[in-house]
C-alpha positions in Angstrom: 37.9 -37.9 -1.1 35.5 -40.5 -2.5 33.7 -38.2 -5.4 36.7 -36.6 -6.4 37.8 -38.7 -10.0 40.9 -37.9 -9.1 42.2 -36.2 -5.6 45.2 -34.6 -5.4 48.0 -35.6 -3.8 47.4 -33.4 -0.4 44.7 -34.6 0.3 45.5 -38.2 -1.2 47.9 -38.3 1.9 46.4 -35.5 3.6 46.8 -38.0 6.6 50.0 -38.8 6.6 50.7 -34.6 5.3 49.6 -34.1 8.4 51.7 -36.6 11.1 54.5 -35.8 9.2 53.8 -31.8 10.0 53.0 -33.3 13.5 56.6 -34.5 13.8 59.0 -32.3 12.1 61.5 -30.4 14.4 64.2 -29.4 11.4 64.9 -26.3 10.0 62.1 -24.8 7.3 62.3 -22.5 4.3 60.4 -19.3 4.4 56.2 -21.0 5.1 57.5 -24.2 4.1 54.8 -26.8 6.0 57.7 -29.7 5.8 61.4 -29.7 6.3 63.4 -30.5 2.9 64.1 -33.7 4.6 60.5 -34.6 5.3 59.9 -33.7 2.0 62.6 -35.4 0.6 60.7 -38.4 2.7 57.8 -37.9 1.6 58.2 -38.7 -2.1 60.5 -40.9 -1.4 59.6 -43.2 1.6 60.8 -43.6 4.6 63.6 -46.3 5.7 64.3 -48.2 8.5 67.4 -45.9 9.8 65.5 -43.1 10.4 63.1 -44.2 12.8 59.8 -43.2 12.2 57.1 -44.9 14.4 55.2 -45.5 11.1 56.1 -46.1 7.3 55.9 -43.3 5.3 55.7 -45.4 1.1 57.6 -44.2 -1.6 55.8 -42.7 -4.4 58.0 -41.3 -7.1 60.5 -43.9 -8.4 64.1 -42.3 -9.5 67.0 -41.3 -8.1 67.5 -39.3 -4.3 69.8 -37.0 -6.0 67.1 -35.4 -8.9 64.5 -35.5 -5.5 67.4 -33.8 -3.4 68.5 -31.0 -5.9 64.8 -30.1 -7.0 64.7 -29.4 -3.1 67.8 -27.7 -2.6 66.4 -25.2 -5.5 62.3 -24.6 -4.5 64.2 -23.5 -1.1 66.2 -20.8 -3.2 64.6 -18.1 -5.0 64.9 -19.7 -8.4 62.6 -21.3 -10.5 62.4 -25.3 -11.0 62.3 -27.0 -14.9 62.1 -31.0 -15.0 62.8 -31.8 -18.6 62.9 -35.1 -20.1 60.8 -37.7 -22.5 57.2 -38.7 -21.5 56.5 -41.0 -19.2 59.0 -39.7 -16.9 57.0 -38.9 -13.9 57.8 -35.3 -14.4 54.8 -33.7 -13.4 53.9 -36.6 -11.1 57.3 -35.1 -8.9 56.2 -31.3 -8.9 52.9 -32.1 -7.5 54.4 -34.2 -5.4 56.7 -31.6 -3.9 54.0 -28.8 -3.9 51.4 -30.9 -2.0 54.6 -31.3 0.8 55.4 -27.9 0.6 52.2 -26.0 0.4 49.8 -28.5 0.4 48.3 -27.3 -3.1 49.4 -28.7 -5.9 46.8 -27.2 -8.0 47.8 -24.0 -8.7 49.0 -25.0 -12.4 48.7 -23.3 -15.7 48.9 -25.7 -18.9 51.5 -25.3 -21.5 49.9 -24.9 -25.5 49.6 -23.5 -28.0 46.6 -21.3 -26.7 47.8 -20.1 -23.8 48.9 -16.8 -23.4 50.1 -14.0 -21.5 47.1 -13.6 -19.3 47.0 -17.6 -18.0 49.7 -16.6 -16.1 49.3 -13.0 -15.5 45.6 -12.3 -14.5 42.5 -11.3 -16.8 39.0 -9.7 -16.0 35.5 -10.2 -15.4 34.0 -8.4 -18.1 30.5 -8.2 -16.1 32.2 -6.9 -12.9 34.3 -3.8 -15.2 31.0 -3.2 -17.3 29.2 -2.7 -13.9 32.0 -0.6 -11.5 35.2 -0.3 -13.6 38.8 -2.1 -13.1 40.0 -2.5 -9.8 41.1 -5.3 -7.6 37.6 -7.0 -7.0 37.0 -7.0 -11.0 40.3 -8.3 -11.6 41.0 -12.6 -11.9 44.4 -13.7 -10.3 46.1 -16.4 -13.0 47.0 -19.5 -10.8 50.2 -18.8 -11.4 49.4 -15.0 -9.4 47.5 -16.5 -6.9 50.9 -18.4 -5.6 53.2 -15.2 -5.4 49.7 -14.0 -3.3 49.8 -16.4 -1.4 53.8 -17.3 -1.4 53.3 -21.1 -2.6 54.6 -23.4 -5.2 53.2 -22.8 -8.4 53.2 -24.9 -11.5 53.6 -24.5 -15.1 52.9 -27.6 -17.4 54.5 -28.4 -20.8 57.0 -24.8 -20.7 57.8 -25.3 -24.3 54.1 -25.9 -25.5 53.8 -22.3 -25.5 54.2 -19.4 -27.3 58.1 -16.7 -27.0 56.0 -13.9 -25.4 53.8 -16.5 -22.7 58.1 -17.6 -22.0 59.0 -13.6 -21.8 56.3 -13.0 -19.3 58.1 -15.4 -16.7 60.5 -14.0 -17.0 60.1 -10.7 -15.1 57.8 -12.6 -12.8 61.0 -14.7 -12.0 63.2 -11.9 -11.8 61.7 -9.0 -10.1 58.9 -11.4 -8.3 55.9 -9.3 -8.8 53.4 -8.1 -11.4 52.3 -5.0 -12.8 48.9 -4.4 -13.0 48.4 -1.1 -15.7 45.0 -0.8 -16.0 45.4 0.4 -12.0 45.6 3.5 -10.1 46.5 1.9 -7.3 47.2 -1.2 -5.8 48.4 -1.8 -9.7 51.8 -3.8 -8.2 51.3 -8.1 -6.9 54.6 -9.2 -4.5 55.6 -12.3 -4.6 55.4 -13.1 -1.0 58.2 -15.4 0.8 57.8 -18.9 -0.3 56.8 -19.0 -3.7 58.5 -20.2 -6.2 57.7 -21.6 -10.0 57.8 -26.0 -11.1 58.0 -26.2 -15.1 57.8 -28.9 -16.8 58.9 -30.2 -20.5 60.0 -32.9 -22.6 62.9 -32.9 -24.2 61.3 -34.5 -26.6 59.1 -31.0 -28.0 62.8 -29.5 -29.0 62.5 -26.9 -31.4 58.8 -26.9 -31.0 59.5 -23.0 -28.7 63.0 -23.1 -28.1 63.5 -21.5 -24.6 65.6 -18.1 -24.6 68.5 -18.2 -23.4 66.7 -15.6 -20.1 64.3 -17.7 -19.2 67.0 -20.7 -19.3 69.1 -18.8 -16.5 66.4 -17.9 -14.3 65.9 -21.8 -13.4 68.0 -25.0 -12.9 67.4 -28.0 -14.8 66.7 -31.3 -13.1 66.9 -33.5 -16.2 64.8 -36.7 -15.1 65.7 -39.5 -17.3 63.9 -42.7 -18.8 64.0 -45.4 -16.3 66.4 -48.3 -17.2 66.5 -50.2 -14.3 63.6 -53.1 -15.0 63.1 -53.2 -10.8 62.7 -50.1 -10.5 60.3 -49.9 -13.3 58.4 -52.8 -11.4 58.1 -50.9 -8.7 56.7 -47.9 -10.7 54.1 -50.0 -12.3 53.0 -51.9 -9.3 52.3 -49.1 -7.4 50.4 -47.4 -10.3 48.5 -50.6 -10.3 47.8 -51.3 -6.6 46.1 -47.1 -6.9 44.2 -47.9 -9.8 42.8 -51.1 -8.0 41.8 -48.9 -5.0 40.2 -46.5 -7.1 38.0 -48.6 -9.0 37.5 -51.2 -6.3 38.7 -54.2 -8.3 40.0 -57.3 -6.2 41.8 -58.9 -9.6 45.8 -60.9 -9.3 48.4 -59.2 -11.1 50.3 -62.5 -11.6 54.3 -61.6 -12.1 54.6 -63.4 -14.7 52.4 -61.2 -16.4 53.9 -58.3 -14.9 57.6 -59.9 -16.1 56.3 -60.3 -20.2 55.2 -56.5 -19.8 57.9 -55.3 -18.6 60.3 -57.2 -21.4 57.9 -56.6 -23.7 58.6 -53.2 -24.1 62.3 -53.6 -23.2 62.6 -55.6 -26.2 60.6 -52.4 -28.3 63.1 -49.8 -27.2 66.3 -52.1 -27.9 64.6 -52.9 -31.5 63.7 -48.5 -31.7 67.5 -47.1 -30.6 68.3 -49.7 -33.4 66.2 -48.4 -35.7 67.5 -46.3 -38.5 64.6 -44.3 -39.4 61.5 -43.3 -38.0 59.4 -45.8 -40.2 60.9 -48.1 -38.3 60.1 -47.2 -34.3 56.8 -46.7 -33.3 55.4 -43.7 -32.5 54.7 -45.0 -29.0 57.8 -43.4 -27.1 57.4 -47.0 -24.9 56.9 -45.2 -21.6 56.2 -46.4 -17.9 53.5 -44.2 -18.2 52.2 -46.2 -21.6 53.1 -49.3 -19.8 50.7 -48.4 -16.6 48.0 -48.3 -19.8 48.6 -51.0 -21.3 48.1 -52.7 -17.7 45.4 -50.8 -16.9 43.3 -51.5 -20.1 44.1 -54.7 -19.5 43.0 -55.2 -16.5 39.2 -52.5 -16.7 39.2 -55.0 -19.7 38.9 -58.0 -17.9 37.3 -56.3 -15.2 33.8 -55.7 -17.5 34.4 -57.7 -20.2 36.1 -61.2 -18.9 35.7 -63.5 -16.2 37.9 -60.9 -13.2 40.8 -62.5 -14.3 44.1 -61.3 -15.8 45.1 -63.7 -18.8 48.1 -63.2 -21.3 45.8 -62.3 -24.2 44.3 -60.1 -23.0 46.6 -58.3 -22.2 48.7 -59.3 -25.5 45.5 -57.3 -27.2 45.5 -54.0 -24.9 49.7 -53.7 -25.8 48.9 -54.0 -29.6 45.8 -51.8 -29.4 47.5 -49.0 -26.9 51.0 -48.8 -29.6 49.5 -49.6 -33.2 48.7 -45.4 -33.5 50.3 -45.6 -36.9 48.8 -48.0 -39.8 50.5 -49.4 -41.8 53.6 -48.6 -40.0 53.5 -49.5 -36.8 51.3 -53.4 -37.3 54.0 -54.0 -39.2 56.6 -53.2 -36.9 54.7 -54.9 -34.1 53.8 -58.1 -36.5 57.4 -58.5 -36.9 58.3 -58.5 -33.3 56.0 -60.9 -32.2 57.0 -63.0 -35.1 60.8 -62.4 -34.1 60.8 -62.5 -30.9 57.4 -63.0 -29.2 57.3 -66.8 -30.8 60.7 -68.0 -29.8 60.4 -67.1 -26.8 57.1 -68.7 -26.6 58.8 -72.3 -28.1 60.6 -71.9 -25.1 58.3 -70.8 -22.3 56.3 -74.2 -22.4 53.7 -73.6 -20.2 54.0 -70.2 -19.5 52.1 -66.9 -20.0 54.7 -66.5 -23.5 52.3 -68.8 -25.4 48.9 -66.7 -24.8 50.6 -63.8 -25.1 52.0 -64.4 -29.0 48.1 -66.1 -29.7 46.5 -62.2 -28.0 49.0 -60.3 -30.1 48.2 -61.8 -33.2 44.3 -61.7 -33.1 45.1 -57.9 -32.5 47.5 -57.1 -35.2 45.1 -59.4 -37.8 42.2 -57.6 -36.3 43.7 -53.9 -36.5 45.8 -55.3 -40.4 
């Protein structure tokens, strides 16, 4: 795992998954590696009432019912569509579910405007076709077809980013559970094995880009992942990701709880301002998601490690926040400048020697440099 920039969940948590599998005596659908109860436990973490010999850490932070509905859907023959705003953890949940169910989360198709039907069905090795003709040997199966052949979970990221013909190709796969290969005379149908399913994700902000047809919608169970509004839950997510970051980079640096509170409160205030804005010009282009908070904190930590004194300071955090969120000039800079004068400055006056004073100075300096 040390030679991977980012290990997939089944590699990262391999020892934990092995242990859960060794003690799992629950009924398993199809060829699942873990029972539904153990899948839920792997994703949401263990509790004392579970009576396990070791603690299983929580990896996805959200409502238990969303995870349970997702697991139940995957145990049926329907596809699962995780839909929500950017940064709500849809892809991470899909990866964790795939890792727990079949120990393979890497059979992924990324939906873009350039995604074609070949990406979800098959293509051909041109040199082999020229040399030997079209055959199963010269065929290159897509990640989805590979998932069908192995009876495991395939993933489709950003489904609504792909065009309608690509989406239509999914309909027959989800309903018929096979793919025809008309170029071949023999062995020209790939049937899905028991255990095959598809987890797709879609951003709710992409509505209108390539809307799903009613036929495709009927073949998915929708699980809507809401934006995290609980400050406690959001703090847990940010801490969890920060610990992973520090471990991956082998950085020994403390994140003061007071600075984490400043980050969480700033995002909460900016979301409130965005909700009350009357036009898009008065809103930041950023979605102000939890994922973007993590990005701001990661940027500040790495800056402190490489260009500072290895101490995370409020000035550095403020500079990272402004640098990350000021995407449009002058609109975003004007919004951030108003926020710093109307919200951060009063807080700094009431905070005494707390972090808000340094946060105020660092933000002002960053805004001035970008203006």
